[in-house]
Coordinates of N, CA and C in Angstrom, one line a residue:
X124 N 129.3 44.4 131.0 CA 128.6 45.7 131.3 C 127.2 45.7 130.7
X125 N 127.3 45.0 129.6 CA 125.6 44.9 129.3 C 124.8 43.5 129.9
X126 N 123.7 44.0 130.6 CA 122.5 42.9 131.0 C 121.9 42.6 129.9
X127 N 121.3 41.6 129.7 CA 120.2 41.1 128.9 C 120.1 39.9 129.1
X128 N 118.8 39.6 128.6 CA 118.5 38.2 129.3 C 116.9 37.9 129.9
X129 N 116.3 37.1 130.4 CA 114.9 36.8 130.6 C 114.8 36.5 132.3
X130 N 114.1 36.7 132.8 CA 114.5 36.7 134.4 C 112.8 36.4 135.1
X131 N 112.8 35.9 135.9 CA 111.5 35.7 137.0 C 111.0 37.1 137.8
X132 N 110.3 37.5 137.7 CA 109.7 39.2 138.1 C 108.6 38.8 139.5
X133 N 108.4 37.3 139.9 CA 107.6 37.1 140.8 C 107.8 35.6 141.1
X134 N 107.5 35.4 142.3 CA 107.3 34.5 143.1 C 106.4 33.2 142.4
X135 N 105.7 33.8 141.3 CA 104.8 33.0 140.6 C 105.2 32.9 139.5
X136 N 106.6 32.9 138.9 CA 107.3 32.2 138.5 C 106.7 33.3 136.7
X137 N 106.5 34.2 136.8 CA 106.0 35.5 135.9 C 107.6 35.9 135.1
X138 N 107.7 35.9 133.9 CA 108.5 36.0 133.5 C 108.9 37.9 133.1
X139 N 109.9 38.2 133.1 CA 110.5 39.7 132.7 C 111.4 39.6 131.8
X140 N 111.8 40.7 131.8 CA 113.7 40.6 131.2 C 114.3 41.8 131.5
X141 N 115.6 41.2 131.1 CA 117.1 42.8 131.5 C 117.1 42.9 130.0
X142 N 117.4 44.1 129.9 CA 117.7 45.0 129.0 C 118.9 46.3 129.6
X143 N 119.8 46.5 129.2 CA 120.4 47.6 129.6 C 119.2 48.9 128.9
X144 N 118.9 49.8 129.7 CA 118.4 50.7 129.7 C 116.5 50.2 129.5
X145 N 116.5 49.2 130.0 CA 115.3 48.9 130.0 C 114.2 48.8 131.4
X146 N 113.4 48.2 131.3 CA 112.6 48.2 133.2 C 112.4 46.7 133.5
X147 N 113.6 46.1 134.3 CA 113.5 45.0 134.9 C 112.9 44.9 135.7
X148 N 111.9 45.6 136.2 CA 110.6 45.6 137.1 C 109.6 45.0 136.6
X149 N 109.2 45.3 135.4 CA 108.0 45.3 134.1 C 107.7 43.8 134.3
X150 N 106.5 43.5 134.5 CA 105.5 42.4 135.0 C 104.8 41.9 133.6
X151 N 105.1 41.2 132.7 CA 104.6 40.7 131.6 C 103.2 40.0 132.0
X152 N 102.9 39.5 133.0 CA 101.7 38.6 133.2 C 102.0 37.6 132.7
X153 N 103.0 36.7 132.2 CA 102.7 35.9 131.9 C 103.9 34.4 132.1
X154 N 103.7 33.6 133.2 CA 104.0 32.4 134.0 C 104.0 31.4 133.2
X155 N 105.8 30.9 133.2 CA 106.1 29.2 133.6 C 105.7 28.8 134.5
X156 N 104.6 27.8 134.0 CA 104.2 27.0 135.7 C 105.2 26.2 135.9
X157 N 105.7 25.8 137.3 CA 106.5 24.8 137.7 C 106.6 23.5 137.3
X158 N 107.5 23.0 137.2 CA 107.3 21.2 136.7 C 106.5 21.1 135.4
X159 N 106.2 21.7 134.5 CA 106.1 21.7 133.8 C 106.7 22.4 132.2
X160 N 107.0 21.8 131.2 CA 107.7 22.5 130.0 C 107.2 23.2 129.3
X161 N 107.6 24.6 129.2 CA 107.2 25.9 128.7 C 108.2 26.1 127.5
X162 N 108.2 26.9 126.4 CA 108.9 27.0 125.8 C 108.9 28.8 126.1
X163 N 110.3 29.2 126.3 CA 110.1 30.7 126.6 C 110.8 31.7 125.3
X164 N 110.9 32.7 125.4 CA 111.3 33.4 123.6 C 111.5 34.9 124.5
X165 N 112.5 35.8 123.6 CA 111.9 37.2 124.1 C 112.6 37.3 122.6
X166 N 112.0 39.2 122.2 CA 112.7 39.7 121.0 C 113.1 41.1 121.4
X167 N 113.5 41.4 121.1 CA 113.9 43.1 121.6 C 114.0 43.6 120.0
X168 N 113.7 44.9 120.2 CA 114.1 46.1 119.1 C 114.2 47.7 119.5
X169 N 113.8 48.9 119.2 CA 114.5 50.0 119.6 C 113.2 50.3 120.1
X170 N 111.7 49.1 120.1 CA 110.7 50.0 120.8 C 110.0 49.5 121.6
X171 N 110.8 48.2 121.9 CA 111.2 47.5 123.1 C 111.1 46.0 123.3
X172 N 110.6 45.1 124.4 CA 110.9 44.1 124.7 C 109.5 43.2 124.3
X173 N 109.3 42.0 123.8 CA 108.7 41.3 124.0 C 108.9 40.1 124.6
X174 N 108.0 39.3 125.7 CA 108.5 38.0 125.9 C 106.9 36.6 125.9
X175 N 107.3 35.7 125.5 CA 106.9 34.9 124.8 C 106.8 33.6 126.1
X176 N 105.8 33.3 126.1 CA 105.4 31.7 127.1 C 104.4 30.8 126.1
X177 N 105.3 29.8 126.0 CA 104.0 28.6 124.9 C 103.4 29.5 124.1
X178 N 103.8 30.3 123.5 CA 103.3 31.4 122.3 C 102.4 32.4 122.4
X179 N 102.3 32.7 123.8 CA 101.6 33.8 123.8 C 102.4 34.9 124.6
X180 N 102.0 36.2 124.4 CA 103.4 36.8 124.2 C 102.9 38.8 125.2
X181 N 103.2 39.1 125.2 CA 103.5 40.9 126.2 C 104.7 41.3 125.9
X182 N 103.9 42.6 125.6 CA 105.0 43.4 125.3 C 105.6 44.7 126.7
X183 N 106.4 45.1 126.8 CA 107.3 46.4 127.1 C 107.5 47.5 126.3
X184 N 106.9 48.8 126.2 CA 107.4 49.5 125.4 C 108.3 50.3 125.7
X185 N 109.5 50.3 126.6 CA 110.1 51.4 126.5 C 111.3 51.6 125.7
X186 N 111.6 52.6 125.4 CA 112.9 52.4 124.4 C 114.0 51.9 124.4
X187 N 114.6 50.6 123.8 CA 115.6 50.4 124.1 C 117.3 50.7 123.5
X188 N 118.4 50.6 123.9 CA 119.3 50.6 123.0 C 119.7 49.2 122.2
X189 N 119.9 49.5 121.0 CA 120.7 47.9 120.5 C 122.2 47.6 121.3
X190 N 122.0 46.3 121.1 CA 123.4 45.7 122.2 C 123.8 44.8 120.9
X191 N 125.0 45.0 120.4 CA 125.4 43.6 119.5 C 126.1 42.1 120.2
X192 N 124.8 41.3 120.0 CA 125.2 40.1 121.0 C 126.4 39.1 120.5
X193 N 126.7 39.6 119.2 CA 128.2 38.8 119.0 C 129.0 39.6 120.0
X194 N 129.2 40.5 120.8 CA 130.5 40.8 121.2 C 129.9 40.3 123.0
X195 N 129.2 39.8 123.0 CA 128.8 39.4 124.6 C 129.4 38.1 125.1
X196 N 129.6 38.5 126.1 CA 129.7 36.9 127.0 C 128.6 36.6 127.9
X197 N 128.3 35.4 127.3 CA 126.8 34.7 128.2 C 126.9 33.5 129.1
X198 N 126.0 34.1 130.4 CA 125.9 32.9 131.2 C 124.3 32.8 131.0
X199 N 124.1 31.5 131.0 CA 123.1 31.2 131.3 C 122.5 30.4 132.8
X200 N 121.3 31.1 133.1 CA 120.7 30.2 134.4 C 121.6 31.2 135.6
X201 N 122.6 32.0 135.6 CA 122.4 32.7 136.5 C 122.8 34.4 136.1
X202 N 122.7 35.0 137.4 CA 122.7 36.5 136.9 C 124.3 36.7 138.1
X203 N 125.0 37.5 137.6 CA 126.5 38.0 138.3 C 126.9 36.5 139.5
X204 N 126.3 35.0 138.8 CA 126.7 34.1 139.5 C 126.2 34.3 141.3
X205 N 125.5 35.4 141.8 CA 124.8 35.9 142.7 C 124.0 34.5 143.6
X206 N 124.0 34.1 145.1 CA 123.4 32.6 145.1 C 122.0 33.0 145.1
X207 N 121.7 33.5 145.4 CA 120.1 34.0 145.2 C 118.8 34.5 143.9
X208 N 120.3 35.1 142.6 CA 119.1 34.6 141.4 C 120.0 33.4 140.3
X209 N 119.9 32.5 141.2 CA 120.2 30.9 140.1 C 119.3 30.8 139.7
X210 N 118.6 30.2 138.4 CA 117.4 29.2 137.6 C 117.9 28.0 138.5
X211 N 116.6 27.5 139.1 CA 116.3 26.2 139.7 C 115.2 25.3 138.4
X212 N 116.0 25.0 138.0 CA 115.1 24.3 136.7 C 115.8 23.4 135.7
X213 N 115.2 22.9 134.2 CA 115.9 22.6 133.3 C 115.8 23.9 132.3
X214 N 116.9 23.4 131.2 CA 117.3 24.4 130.1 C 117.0 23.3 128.9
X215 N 116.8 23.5 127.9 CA 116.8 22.2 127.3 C 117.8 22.9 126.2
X216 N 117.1 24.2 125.0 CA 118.0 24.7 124.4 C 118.0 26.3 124.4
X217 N 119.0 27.0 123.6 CA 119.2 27.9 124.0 C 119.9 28.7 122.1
X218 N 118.9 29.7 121.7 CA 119.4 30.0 120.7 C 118.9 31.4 120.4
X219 N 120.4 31.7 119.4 CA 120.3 33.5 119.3 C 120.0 33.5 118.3
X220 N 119.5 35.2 117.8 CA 119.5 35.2 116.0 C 119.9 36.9 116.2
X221 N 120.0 37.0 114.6 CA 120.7 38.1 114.3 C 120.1 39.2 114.3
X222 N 118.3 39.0 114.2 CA 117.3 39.9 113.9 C 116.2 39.4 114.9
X223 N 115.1 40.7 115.1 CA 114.0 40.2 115.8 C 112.9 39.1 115.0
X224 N 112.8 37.9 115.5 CA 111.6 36.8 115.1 C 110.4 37.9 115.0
X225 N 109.6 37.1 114.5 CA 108.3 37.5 114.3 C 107.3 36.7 115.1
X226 N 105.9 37.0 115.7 CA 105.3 36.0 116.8 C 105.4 34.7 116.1
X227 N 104.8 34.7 114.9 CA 104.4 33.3 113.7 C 105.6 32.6 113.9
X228 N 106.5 33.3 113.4 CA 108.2 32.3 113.3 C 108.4 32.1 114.8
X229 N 108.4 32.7 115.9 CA 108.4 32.0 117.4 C 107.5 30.9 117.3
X230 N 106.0 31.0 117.0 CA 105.2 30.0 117.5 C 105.3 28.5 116.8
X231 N 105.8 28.6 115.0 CA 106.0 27.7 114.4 C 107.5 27.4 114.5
X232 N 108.2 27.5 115.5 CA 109.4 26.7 115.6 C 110.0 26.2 117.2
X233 N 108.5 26.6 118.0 CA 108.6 25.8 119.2 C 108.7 24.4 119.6
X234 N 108.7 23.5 118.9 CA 108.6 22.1 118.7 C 109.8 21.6 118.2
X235 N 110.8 22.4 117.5 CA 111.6 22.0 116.5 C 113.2 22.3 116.7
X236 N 114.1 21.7 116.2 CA 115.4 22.1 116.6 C 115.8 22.8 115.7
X237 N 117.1 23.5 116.1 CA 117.6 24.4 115.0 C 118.4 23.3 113.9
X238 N 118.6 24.1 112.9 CA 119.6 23.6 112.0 C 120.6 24.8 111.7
X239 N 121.9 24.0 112.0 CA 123.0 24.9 112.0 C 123.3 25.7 110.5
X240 N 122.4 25.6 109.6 CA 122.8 26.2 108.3 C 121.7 27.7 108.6
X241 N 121.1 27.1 109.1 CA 119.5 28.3 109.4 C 120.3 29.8 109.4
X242 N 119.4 30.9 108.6 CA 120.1 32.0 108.1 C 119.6 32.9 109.4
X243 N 120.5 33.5 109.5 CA 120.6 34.4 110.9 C 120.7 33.9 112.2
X244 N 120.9 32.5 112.1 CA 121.2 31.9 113.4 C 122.8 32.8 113.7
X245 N 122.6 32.8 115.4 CA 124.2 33.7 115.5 C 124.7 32.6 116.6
X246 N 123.8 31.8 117.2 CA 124.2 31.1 118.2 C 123.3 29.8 118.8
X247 N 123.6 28.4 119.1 CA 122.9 27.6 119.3 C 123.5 26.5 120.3
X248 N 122.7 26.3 121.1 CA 123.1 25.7 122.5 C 121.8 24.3 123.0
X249 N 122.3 23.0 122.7 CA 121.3 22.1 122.5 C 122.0 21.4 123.6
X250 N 122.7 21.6 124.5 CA 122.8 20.7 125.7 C 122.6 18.9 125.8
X251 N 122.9 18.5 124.1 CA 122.9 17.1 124.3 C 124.1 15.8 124.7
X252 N 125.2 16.8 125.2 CA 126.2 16.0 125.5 C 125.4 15.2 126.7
X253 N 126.4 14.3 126.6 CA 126.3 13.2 128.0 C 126.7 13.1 129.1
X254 N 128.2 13.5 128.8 CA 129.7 13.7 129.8 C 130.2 14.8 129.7
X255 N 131.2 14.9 130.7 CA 132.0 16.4 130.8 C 131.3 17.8 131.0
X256 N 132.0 19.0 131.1 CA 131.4 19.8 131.5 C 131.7 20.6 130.4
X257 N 131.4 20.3 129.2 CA 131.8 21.4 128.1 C 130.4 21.5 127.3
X258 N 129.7 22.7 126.9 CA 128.4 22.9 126.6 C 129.0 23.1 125.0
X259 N 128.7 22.5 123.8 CA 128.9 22.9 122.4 C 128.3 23.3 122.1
X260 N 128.3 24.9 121.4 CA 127.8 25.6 120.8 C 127.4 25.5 119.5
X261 N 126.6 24.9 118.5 CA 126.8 24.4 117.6 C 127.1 25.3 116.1
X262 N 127.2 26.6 116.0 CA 127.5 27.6 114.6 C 128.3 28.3 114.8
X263 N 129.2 29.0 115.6 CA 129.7 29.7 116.2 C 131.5 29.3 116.7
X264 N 130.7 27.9 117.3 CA 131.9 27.5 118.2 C 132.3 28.0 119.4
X265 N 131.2 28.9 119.9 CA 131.8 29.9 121.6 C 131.1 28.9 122.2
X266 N 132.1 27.9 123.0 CA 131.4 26.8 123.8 C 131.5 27.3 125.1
X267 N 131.0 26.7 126.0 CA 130.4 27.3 127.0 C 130.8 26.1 128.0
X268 N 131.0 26.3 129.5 CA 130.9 25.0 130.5 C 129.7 25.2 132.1
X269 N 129.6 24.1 132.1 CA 128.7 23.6 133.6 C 129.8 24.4 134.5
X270 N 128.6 25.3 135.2 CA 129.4 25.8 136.2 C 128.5 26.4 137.7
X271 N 128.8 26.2 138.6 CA 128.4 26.8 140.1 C 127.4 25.2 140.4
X272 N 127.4 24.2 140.3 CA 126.9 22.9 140.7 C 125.7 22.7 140.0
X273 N 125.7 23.3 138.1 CA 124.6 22.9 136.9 C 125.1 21.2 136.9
X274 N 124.0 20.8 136.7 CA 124.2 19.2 136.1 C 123.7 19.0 134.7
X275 N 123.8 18.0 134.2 CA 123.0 17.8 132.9 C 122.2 16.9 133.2
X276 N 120.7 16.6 132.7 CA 119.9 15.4 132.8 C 119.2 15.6 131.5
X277 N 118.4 14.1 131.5 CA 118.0 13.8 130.3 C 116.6 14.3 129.7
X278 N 116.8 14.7 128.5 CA 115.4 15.9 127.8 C 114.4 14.7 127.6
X279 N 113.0 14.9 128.0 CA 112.0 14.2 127.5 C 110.8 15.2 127.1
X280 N 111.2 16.3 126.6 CA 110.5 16.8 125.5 C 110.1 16.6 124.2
X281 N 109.2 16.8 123.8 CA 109.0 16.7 122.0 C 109.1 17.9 120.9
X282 N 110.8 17.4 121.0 CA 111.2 18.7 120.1 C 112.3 17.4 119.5
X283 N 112.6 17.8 118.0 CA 112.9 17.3 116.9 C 112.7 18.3 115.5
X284 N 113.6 17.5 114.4 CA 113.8 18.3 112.8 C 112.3 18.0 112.4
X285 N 111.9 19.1 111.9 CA 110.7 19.1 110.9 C 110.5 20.5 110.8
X286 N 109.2 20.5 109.8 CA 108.8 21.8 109.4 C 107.6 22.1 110.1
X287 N 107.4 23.3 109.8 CA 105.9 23.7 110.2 C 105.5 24.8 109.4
X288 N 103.6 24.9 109.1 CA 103.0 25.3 108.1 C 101.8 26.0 108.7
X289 N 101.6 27.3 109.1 CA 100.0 27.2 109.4 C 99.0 27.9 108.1
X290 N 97.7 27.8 108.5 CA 96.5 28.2 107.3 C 95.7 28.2 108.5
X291 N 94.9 29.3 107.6 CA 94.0 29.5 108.0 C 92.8 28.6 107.9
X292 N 91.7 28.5 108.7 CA 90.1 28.2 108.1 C 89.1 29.3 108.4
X293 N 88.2 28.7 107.7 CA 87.1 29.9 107.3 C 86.0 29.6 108.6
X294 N 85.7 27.5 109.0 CA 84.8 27.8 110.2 C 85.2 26.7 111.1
X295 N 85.0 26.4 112.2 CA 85.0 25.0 112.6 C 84.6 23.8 112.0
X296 N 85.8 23.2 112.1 CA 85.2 21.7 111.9 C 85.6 21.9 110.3
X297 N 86.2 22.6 109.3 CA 87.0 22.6 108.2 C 87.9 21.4 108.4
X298 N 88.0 20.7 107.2 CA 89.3 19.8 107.0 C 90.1 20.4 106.1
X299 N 91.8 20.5 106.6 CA 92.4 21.1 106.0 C 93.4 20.7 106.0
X300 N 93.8 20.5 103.9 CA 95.0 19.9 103.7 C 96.1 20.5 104.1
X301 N 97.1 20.4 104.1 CA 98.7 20.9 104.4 C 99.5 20.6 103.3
X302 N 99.2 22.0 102.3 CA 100.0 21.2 100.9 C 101.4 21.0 100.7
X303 N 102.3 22.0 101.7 CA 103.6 21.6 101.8 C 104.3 20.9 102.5
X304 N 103.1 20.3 103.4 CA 103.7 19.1 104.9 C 103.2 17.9 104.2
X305 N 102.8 17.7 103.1 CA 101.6 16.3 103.0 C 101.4 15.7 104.1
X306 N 100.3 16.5 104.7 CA 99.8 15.5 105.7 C 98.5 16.6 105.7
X307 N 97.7 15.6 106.6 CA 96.0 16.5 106.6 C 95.7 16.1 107.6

């Protein structure tokens, strides 16, 4: 009974979202180009939606209600299994949290995998099996299966364990150490 979720608002591949009691109409401006890998994000809170493409981000203001996503069942890639809104695409991963991210913590963990100890992780979906049709959930344990003719193929993205640090500079062309990453 509750929608939520991130959805295509246009032909041009413009990203939205469902929200129960929210505006699945609402035109973020802002496009996954095709054939190409995007990292996508949304956050929701009570004064509304944000959604995120390669870290730049639009908001929605209208009000929304809280939905507690531990009591949800999720499909991903389609909407009421409907043949007409499938994702024609890849998923690489797919992860919840307990509270709304912040842009910074979206933009510094686009690159990077989760770790199952990570505090407020509520749910994580890394699609690295090889075989079978069983999707492992990795914190949780609500595993998930390939279903309506999804396949699995192989990620050639650059995402991997590490950290990330940003600072500021004062002008161009600054050299700037990274005291907690040792690296410069």
């Amino acid at each position: 009974s509750q929608e939520i979720g991130m959805q295509f608002v246009s032909d041009r591949n413009e990203l939205g979202y469902l929200w129960s009691g929210g505006q699945w109409w609402w035109n973020s401006g802002l496009v996954a180009e095709p054939d190409v890998w995007s990292h996508v994000a949304m956050t929701v809170d009570s004064n509304g939606a944000t959604v995120y493409v390669n870290g730049y981000s639009a908001t929605n203001t209208a009000p929304l209600p809280p939905v507690p996503l531990s009591s949800l069942t999720f499909k991903l890639g389609t909407y009421h299994y409907w043949s007409s809104r499938n994702f024609n695409g890849l998923i690489d991963e797919v992860a919840l949290y307990s509270r709304k991210l912040t842009a910074s913590e979206i933009r510094e963990m686009m690159h990077s995998t989760r770790v199952r100890s990570e505090k407020e992780l509520l749910g994580y979906y890394q699609f690295n099996e090889t075989t079978g049709s069983t999707l492992y959930e990795k914190v949780s344990a609500r595993d998930g299966r390939l279903e309506a003719g999804a396949t699995r193929a192989p990620s050639h993205i650059l995402v991997g364990p590490g950290t990330a640090q940003s600072l500021t500079t004062s002008s161009a062309g600054d050299h700037v150490v990274f005291p907690n990453l040792n690296v410069d």
